[in-house]
GROMACS .gro file of C-alpha atoms in nm:
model
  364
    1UNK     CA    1   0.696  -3.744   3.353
    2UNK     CA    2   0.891  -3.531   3.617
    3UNK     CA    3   0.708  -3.397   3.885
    4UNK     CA    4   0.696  -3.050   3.779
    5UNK     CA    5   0.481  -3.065   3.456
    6UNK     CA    6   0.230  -2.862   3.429
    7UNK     CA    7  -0.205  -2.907   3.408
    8UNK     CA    8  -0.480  -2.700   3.278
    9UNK     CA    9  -0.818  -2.635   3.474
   10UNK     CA   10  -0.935  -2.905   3.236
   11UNK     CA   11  -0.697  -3.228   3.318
   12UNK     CA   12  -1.017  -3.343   3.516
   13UNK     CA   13  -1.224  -3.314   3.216
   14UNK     CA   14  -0.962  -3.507   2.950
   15UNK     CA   15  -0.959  -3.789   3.227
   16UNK     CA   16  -1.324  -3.847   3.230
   17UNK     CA   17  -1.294  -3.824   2.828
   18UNK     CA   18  -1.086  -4.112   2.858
   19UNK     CA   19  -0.766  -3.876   2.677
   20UNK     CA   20  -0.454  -4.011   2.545
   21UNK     CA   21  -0.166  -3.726   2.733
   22UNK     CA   22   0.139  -3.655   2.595
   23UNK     CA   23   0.425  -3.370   2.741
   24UNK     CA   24   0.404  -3.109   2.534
   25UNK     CA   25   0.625  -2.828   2.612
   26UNK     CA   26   0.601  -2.865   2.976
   27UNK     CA   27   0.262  -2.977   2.983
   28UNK     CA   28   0.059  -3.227   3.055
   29UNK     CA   29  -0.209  -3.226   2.724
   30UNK     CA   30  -0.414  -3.468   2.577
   31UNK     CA   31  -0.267  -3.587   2.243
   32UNK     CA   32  -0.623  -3.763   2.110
   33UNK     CA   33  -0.962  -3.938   2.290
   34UNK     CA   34  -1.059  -4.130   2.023
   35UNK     CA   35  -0.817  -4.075   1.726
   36UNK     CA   36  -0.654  -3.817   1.516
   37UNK     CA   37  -0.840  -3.889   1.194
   38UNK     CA   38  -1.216  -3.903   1.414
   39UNK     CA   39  -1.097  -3.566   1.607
   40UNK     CA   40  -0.998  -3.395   1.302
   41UNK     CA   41  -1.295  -3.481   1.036
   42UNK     CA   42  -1.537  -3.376   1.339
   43UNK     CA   43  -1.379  -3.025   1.300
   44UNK     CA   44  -1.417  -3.042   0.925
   45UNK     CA   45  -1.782  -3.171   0.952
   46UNK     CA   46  -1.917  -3.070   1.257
   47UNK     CA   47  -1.783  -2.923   1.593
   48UNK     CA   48  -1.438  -2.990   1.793
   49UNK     CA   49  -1.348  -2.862   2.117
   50UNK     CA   50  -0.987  -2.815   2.201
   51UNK     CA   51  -0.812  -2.698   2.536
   52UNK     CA   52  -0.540  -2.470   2.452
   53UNK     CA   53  -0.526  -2.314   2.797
   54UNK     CA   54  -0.148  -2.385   2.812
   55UNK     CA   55  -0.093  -2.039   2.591
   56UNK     CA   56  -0.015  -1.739   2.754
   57UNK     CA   57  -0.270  -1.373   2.798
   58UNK     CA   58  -0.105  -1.063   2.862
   59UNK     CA   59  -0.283  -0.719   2.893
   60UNK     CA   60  -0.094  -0.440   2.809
   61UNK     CA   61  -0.233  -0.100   2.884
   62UNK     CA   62  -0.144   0.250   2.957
   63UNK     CA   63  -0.215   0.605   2.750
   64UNK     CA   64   0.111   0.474   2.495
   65UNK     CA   65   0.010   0.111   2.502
   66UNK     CA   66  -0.135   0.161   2.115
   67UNK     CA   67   0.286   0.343   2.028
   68UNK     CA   68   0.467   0.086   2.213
   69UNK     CA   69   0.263  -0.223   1.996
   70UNK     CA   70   0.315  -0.056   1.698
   71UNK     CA   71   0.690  -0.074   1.763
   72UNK     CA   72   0.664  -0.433   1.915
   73UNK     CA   73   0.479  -0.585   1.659
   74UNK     CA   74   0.477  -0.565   1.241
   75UNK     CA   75   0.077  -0.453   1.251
   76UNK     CA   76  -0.082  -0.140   1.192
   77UNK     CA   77  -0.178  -0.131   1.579
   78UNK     CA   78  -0.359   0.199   1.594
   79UNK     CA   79  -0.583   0.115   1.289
   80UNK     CA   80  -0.775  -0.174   1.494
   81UNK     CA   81  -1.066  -0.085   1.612
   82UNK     CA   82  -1.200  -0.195   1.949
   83UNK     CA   83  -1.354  -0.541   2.002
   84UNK     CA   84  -1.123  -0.616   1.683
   85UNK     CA   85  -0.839  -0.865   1.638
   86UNK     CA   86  -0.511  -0.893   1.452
   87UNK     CA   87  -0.268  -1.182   1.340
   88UNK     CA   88   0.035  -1.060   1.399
   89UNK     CA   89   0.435  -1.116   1.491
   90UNK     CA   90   0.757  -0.954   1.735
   91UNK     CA   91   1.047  -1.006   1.538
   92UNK     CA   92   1.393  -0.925   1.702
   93UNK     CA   93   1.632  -0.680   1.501
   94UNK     CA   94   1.740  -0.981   1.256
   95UNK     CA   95   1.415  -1.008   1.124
   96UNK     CA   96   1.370  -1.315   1.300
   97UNK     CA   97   1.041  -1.404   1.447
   98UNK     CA   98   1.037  -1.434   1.840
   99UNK     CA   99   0.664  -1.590   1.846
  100UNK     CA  100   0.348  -1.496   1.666
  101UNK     CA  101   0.070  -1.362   1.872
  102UNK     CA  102  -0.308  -1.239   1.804
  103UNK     CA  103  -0.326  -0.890   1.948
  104UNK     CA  104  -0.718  -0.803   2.083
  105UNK     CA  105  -0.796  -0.454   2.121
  106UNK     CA  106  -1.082  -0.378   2.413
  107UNK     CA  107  -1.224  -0.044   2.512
  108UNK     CA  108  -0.943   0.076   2.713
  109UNK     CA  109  -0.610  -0.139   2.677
  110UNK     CA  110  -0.464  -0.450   2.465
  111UNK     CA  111  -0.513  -0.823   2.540
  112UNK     CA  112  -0.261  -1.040   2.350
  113UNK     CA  113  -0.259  -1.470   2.334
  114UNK     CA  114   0.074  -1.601   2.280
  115UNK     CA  115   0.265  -1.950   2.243
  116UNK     CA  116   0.292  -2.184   2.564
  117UNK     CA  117   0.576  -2.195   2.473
  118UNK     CA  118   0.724  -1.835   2.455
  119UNK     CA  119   0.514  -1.693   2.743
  120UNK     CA  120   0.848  -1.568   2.947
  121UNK     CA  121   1.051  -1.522   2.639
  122UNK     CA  122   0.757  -1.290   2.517
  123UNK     CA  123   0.700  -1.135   2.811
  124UNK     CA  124   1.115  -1.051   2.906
  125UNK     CA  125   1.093  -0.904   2.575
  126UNK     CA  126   0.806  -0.678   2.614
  127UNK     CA  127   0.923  -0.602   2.962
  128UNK     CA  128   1.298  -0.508   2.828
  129UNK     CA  129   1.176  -0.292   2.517
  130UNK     CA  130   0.873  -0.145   2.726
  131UNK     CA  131   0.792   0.231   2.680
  132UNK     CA  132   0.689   0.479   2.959
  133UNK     CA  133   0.320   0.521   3.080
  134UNK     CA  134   0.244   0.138   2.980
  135UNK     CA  135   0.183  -0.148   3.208
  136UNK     CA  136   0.230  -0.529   3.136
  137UNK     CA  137   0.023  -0.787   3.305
  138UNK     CA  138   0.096  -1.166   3.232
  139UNK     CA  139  -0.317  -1.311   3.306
  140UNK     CA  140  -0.208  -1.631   3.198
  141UNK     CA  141  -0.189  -1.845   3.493
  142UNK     CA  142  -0.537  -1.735   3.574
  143UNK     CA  143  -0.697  -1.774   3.252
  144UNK     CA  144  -0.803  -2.111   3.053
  145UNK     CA  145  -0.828  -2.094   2.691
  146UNK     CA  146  -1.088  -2.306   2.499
  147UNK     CA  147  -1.132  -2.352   2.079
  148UNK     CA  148  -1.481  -2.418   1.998
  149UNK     CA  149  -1.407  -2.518   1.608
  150UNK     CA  150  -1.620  -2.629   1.316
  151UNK     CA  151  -1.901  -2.547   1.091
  152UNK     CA  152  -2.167  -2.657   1.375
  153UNK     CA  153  -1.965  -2.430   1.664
  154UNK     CA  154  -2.188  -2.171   1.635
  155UNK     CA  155  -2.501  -2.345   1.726
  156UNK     CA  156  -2.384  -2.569   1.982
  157UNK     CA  157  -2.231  -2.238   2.167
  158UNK     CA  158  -2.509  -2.019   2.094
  159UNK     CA  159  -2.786  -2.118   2.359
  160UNK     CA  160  -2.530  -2.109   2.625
  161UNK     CA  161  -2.497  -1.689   2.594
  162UNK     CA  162  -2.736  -1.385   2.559
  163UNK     CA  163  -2.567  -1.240   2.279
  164UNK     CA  164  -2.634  -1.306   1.947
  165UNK     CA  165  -2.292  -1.472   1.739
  166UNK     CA  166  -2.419  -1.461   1.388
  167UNK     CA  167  -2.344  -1.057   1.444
  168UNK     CA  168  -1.961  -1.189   1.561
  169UNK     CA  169  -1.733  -1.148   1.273
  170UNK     CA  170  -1.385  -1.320   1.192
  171UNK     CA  171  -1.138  -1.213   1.400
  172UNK     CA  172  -1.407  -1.001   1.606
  173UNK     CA  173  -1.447  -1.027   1.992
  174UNK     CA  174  -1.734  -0.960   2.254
  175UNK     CA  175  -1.775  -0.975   2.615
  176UNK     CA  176  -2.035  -1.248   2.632
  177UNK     CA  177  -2.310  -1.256   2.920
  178UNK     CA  178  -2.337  -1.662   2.999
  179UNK     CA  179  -2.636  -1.745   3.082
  180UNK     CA  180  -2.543  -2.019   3.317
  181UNK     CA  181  -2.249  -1.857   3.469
  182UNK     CA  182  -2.095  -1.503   3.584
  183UNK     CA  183  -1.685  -1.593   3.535
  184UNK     CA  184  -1.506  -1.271   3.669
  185UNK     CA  185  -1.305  -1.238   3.264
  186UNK     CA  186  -1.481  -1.368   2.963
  187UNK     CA  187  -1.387  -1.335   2.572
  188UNK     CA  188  -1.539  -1.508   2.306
  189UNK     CA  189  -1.366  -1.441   1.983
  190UNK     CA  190  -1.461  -1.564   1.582
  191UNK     CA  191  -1.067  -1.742   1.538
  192UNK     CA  192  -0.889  -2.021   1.575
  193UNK     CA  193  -0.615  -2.222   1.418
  194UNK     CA  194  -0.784  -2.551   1.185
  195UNK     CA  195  -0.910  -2.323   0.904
  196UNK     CA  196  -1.283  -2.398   1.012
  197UNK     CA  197  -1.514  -2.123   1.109
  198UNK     CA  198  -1.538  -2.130   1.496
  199UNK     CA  199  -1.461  -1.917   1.858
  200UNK     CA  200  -1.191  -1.915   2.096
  201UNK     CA  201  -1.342  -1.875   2.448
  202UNK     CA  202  -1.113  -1.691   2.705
  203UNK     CA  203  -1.255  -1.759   3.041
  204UNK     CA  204  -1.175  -1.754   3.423
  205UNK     CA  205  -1.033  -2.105   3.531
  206UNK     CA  206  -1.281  -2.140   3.764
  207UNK     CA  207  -1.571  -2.161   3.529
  208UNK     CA  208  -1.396  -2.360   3.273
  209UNK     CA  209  -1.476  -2.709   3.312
  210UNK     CA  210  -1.861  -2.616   3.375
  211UNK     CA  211  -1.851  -2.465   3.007
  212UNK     CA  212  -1.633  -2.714   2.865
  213UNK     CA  213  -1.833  -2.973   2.983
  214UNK     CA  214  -2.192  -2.776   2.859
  215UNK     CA  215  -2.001  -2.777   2.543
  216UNK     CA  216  -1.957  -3.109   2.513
  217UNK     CA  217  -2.336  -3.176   2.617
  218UNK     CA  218  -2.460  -2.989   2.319
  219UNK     CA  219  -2.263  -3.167   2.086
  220UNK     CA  220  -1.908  -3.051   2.045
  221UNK     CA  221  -1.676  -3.354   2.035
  222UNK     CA  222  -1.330  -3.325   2.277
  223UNK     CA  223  -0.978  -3.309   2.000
  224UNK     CA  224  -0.639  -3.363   2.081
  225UNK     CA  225  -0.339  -3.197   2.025
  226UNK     CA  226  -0.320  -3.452   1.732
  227UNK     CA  227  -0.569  -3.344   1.556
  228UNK     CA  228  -0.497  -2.974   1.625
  229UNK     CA  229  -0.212  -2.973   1.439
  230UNK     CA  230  -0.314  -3.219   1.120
  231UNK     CA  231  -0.613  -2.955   1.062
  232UNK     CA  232  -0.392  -2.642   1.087
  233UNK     CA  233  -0.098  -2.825   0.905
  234UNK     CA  234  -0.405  -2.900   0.598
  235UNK     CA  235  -0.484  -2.514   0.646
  236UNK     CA  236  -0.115  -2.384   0.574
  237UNK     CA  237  -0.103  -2.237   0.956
  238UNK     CA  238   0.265  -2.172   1.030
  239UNK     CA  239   0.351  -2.352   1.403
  240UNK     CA  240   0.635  -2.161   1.599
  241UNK     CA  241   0.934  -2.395   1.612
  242UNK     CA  242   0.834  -2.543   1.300
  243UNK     CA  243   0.795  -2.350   1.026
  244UNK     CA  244   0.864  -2.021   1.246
  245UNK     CA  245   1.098  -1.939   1.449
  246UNK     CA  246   1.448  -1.685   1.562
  247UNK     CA  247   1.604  -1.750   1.270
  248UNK     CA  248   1.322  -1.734   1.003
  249UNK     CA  249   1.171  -1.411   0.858
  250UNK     CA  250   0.793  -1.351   0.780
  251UNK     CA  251   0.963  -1.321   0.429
  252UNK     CA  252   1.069  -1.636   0.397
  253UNK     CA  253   0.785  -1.792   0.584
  254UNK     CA  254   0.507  -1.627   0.330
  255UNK     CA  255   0.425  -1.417   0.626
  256UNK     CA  256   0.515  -1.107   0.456
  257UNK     CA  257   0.081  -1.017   0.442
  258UNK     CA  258   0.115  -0.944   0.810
  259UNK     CA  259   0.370  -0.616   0.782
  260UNK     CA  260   0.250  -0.291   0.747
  261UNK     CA  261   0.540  -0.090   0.625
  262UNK     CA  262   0.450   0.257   0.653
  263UNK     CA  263   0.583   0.253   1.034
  264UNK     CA  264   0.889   0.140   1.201
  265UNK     CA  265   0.946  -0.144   1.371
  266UNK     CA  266   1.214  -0.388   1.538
  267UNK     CA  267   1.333  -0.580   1.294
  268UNK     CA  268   1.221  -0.372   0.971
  269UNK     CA  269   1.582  -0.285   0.919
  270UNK     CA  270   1.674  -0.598   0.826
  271UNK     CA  271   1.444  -0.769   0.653
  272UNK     CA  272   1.469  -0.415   0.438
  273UNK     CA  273   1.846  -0.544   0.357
  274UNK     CA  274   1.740  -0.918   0.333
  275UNK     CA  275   1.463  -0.784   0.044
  276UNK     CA  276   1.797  -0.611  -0.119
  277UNK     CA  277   1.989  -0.908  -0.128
  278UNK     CA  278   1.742  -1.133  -0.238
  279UNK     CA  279   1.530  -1.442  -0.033
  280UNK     CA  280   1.760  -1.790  -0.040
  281UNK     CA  281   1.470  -1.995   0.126
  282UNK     CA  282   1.151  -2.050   0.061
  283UNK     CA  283   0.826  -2.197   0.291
  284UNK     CA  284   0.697  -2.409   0.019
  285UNK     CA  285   0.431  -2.715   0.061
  286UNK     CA  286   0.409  -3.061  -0.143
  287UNK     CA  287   0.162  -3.333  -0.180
  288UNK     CA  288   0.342  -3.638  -0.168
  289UNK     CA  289   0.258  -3.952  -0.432
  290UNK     CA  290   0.254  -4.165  -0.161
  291UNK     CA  291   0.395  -4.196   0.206
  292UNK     CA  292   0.388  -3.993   0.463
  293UNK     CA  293   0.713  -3.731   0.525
  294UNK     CA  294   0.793  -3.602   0.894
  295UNK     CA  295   0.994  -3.312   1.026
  296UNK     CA  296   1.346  -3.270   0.924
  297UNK     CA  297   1.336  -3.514   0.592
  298UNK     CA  298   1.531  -3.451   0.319
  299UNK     CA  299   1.375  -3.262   0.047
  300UNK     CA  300   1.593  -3.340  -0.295
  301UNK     CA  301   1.586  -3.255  -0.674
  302UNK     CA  302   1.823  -3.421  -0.927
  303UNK     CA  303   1.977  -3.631  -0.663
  304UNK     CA  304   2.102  -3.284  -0.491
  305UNK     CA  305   1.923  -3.178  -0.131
  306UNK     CA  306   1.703  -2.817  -0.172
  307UNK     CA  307   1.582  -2.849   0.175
  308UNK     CA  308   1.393  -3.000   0.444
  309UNK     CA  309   1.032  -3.090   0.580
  310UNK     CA  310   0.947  -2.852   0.870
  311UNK     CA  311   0.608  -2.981   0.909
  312UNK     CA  312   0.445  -3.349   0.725
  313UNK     CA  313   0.112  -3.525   0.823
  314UNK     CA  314  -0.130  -3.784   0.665
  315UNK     CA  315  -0.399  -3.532   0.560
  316UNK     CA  316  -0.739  -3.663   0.667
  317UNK     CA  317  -0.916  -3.461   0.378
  318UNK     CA  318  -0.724  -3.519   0.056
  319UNK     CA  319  -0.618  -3.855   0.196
  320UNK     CA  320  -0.284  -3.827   0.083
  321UNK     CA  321   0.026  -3.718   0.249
  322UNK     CA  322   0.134  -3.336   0.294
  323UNK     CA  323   0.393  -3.106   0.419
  324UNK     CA  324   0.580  -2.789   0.455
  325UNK     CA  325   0.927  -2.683   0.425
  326UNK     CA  326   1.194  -2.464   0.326
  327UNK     CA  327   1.392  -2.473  -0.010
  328UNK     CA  328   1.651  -2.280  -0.141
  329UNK     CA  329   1.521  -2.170  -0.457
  330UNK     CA  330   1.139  -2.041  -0.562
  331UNK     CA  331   0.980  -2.370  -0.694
  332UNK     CA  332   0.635  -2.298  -0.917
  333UNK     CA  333   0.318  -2.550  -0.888
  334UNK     CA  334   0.330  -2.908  -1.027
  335UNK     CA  335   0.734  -2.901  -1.010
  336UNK     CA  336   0.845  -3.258  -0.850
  337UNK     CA  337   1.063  -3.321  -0.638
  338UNK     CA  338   1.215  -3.621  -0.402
  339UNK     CA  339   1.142  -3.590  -0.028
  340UNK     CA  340   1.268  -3.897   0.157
  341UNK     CA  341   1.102  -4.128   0.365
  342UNK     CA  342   1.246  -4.365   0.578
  343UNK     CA  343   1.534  -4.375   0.348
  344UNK     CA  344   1.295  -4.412   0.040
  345UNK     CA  345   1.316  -4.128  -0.183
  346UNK     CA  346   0.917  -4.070  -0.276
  347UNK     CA  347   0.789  -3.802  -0.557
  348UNK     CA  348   0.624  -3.499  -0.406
  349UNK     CA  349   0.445  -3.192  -0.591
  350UNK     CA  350   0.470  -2.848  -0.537
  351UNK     CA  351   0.119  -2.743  -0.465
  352UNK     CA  352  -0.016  -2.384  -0.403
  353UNK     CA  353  -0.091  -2.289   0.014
  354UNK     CA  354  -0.345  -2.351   0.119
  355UNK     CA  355  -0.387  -2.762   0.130
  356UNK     CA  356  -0.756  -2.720   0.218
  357UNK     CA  357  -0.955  -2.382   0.292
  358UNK     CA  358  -1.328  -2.440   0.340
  359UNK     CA  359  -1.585  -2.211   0.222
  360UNK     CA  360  -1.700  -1.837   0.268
  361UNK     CA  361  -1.346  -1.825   0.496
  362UNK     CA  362  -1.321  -1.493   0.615
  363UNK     CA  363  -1.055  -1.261   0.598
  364UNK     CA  364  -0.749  -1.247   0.863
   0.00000   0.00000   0.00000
């Protein structure tokens, strides 16, 4: 590793946890402390606790903060209500998506968590499009990021705050009052990325290991990156530079739920024209027969290629192998096809999105 990678507040914490690191987009992040498949059924059955402080906070404020998101993004800005937050996407004037983002509205201004990845692309954007009368503030180097996820999250982080979470809706925030600490910027949020009920906890660095590790002392079990993405790969969860990215539209990438059309946007003129001329690839996902297929295989019918995998794992939960990709023509459930692996080609079915969606799931 060079000697300019990056650590979160937590590195101390993943080296006491005995973590497995891997680079991951200039960071230094732990891949897995046990394994993938023990991380990622603890999320599914109980509680995992993930460090995802390596994505990137702005605060955006200002009396036109509410016009200039609405423009910037494809969501209905000024319908979300305070302590309320949104899924959404920037696009550029192709249509393409730049990153996608959750956008938190608090009393008085915008909070939005972005990739790690796309932090100064995101920002240089916002800064280059920005309107009059609204401020940008990139929090992110001062701001750890924690994923409290699983069915059991809510009682291992409940005695650790004064507020009450069963009140705490999906995609709802609060300020929370720790009982143990007073960190100078606190969110807790009902999101996250596996498909599990469970919070994302926005917190000062400073405090962050003390919670992480009261976390883990009431039960939550440290996950990996590994795991992160097997559980939001079973879930259906687009990843930007996978199955998102520049050059791919929210059309193509089933993503089309996100756009409110009655306003314009950057990037509504074109995916206006691409809706005239008709899609010519499709995010699609497949259960394979057997094998496993990674990123970038060959996906074939009747010895011709339709596409490729932009996202496979060994799903933990069905047990079988699963992926995501784009094809050039709209295939319905239960068609087969060939996806090859390691130079194998091995039958895969067409299966509706979700692979896995538990329960009572709320609504993005």
């Amino acid at each position: 590793m060079n000697q300019t990678i990056m650590r979160t507040p937590l590195y101390e914490q993943h080296k006491k946890s005995n973590a497995r690191f891997v680079e991951f987009g200039g960071w230094e992040m732990p891949v897995m402390y046990s394994s993938i498949i023990d991380e990622h059924n603890a999320v599914r059955n109980n509680c995992g606790l993930f460090d995802a402080s390596h994505m990137g906070e702005f605060i955006v404020s200002g009396k036109m903060a509410s016009d200039f998101l609405n423009r910037m993004t494809v969501a209905n800005v000024p319908d979300i209500k305070p302590y309320q937050a949104k899924y959404s996407l920037f696009l550029n004037e192709n249509g393409g998506i730049i990153d996608d983002l959750i956008i938190y509205r608090r009393e008085n201004d915008f909070m939005l968590i972005v990739n790690a990845g796309n932090i100064e692309k995101d920002f240089n954007w916002l800064k280059k499009n920005i309107f009059k009368n609204v401020t940008l503030e990139n929090i992110s180097e001062n701001t750890a990021l924690l994923a409290l996820q699983g069915p059991l999250s809510e009682k291992i982080l409940q005695p650790m705050i004064n507020e009450d979470l069963k009140g705490l809706k999906s995609f709802n925030f609060m300020i929370p009052a720790f009982k143990s600490y007073k960190p100078d910027f606190a969110v807790i949020s009902r999101t996250g990325y596996t498909g599990e009920d469970g919070f994302e906890i926005l917190v000062s660095n400073c405090e962050a290991p003390m919670i992480w590790q009261e976390l883990v002392s009431n039960g939550a079990k440290p996950c990996g990156l590994g795991a992160r993405d097997s559980l939001r790969l079973e879930a259906a969860m687009s990843l930007h530079g996978h199955e998102i990215n520049d050059e791919t539209t929210p059309l193509e990438a089933t993503l089309g739920w996100t756009i409110y059309w009655e306003k314009e946007f950057i990037g509504k003129k074109a995916l206006l024209k691409l809706i005239e001329k008709g899609l010519i690839r499709f995010l699609t996902a497949f259960i394979l027969e057997n094998g496993i297929a990674r990123e970038g295989a060959d996906i074939m019918m009747n010895s011709t290629k339709i596409g490729r995998v932009t996202s496979g794992s060994f799903s933990p939960t069905l047990k079988k192998g699963i992926c995501l990709g784009y094809v050039n023509q709209k295939l319905e459930p239960n068609t087969i096809v060939e996806i090859i692996v390691h130079h194998q080609p091995k039958k895969a079915a067409v299966v509706k999105k979700p692979f896995y969606k538990r329960k009572n799931s709320g609504q993005v």
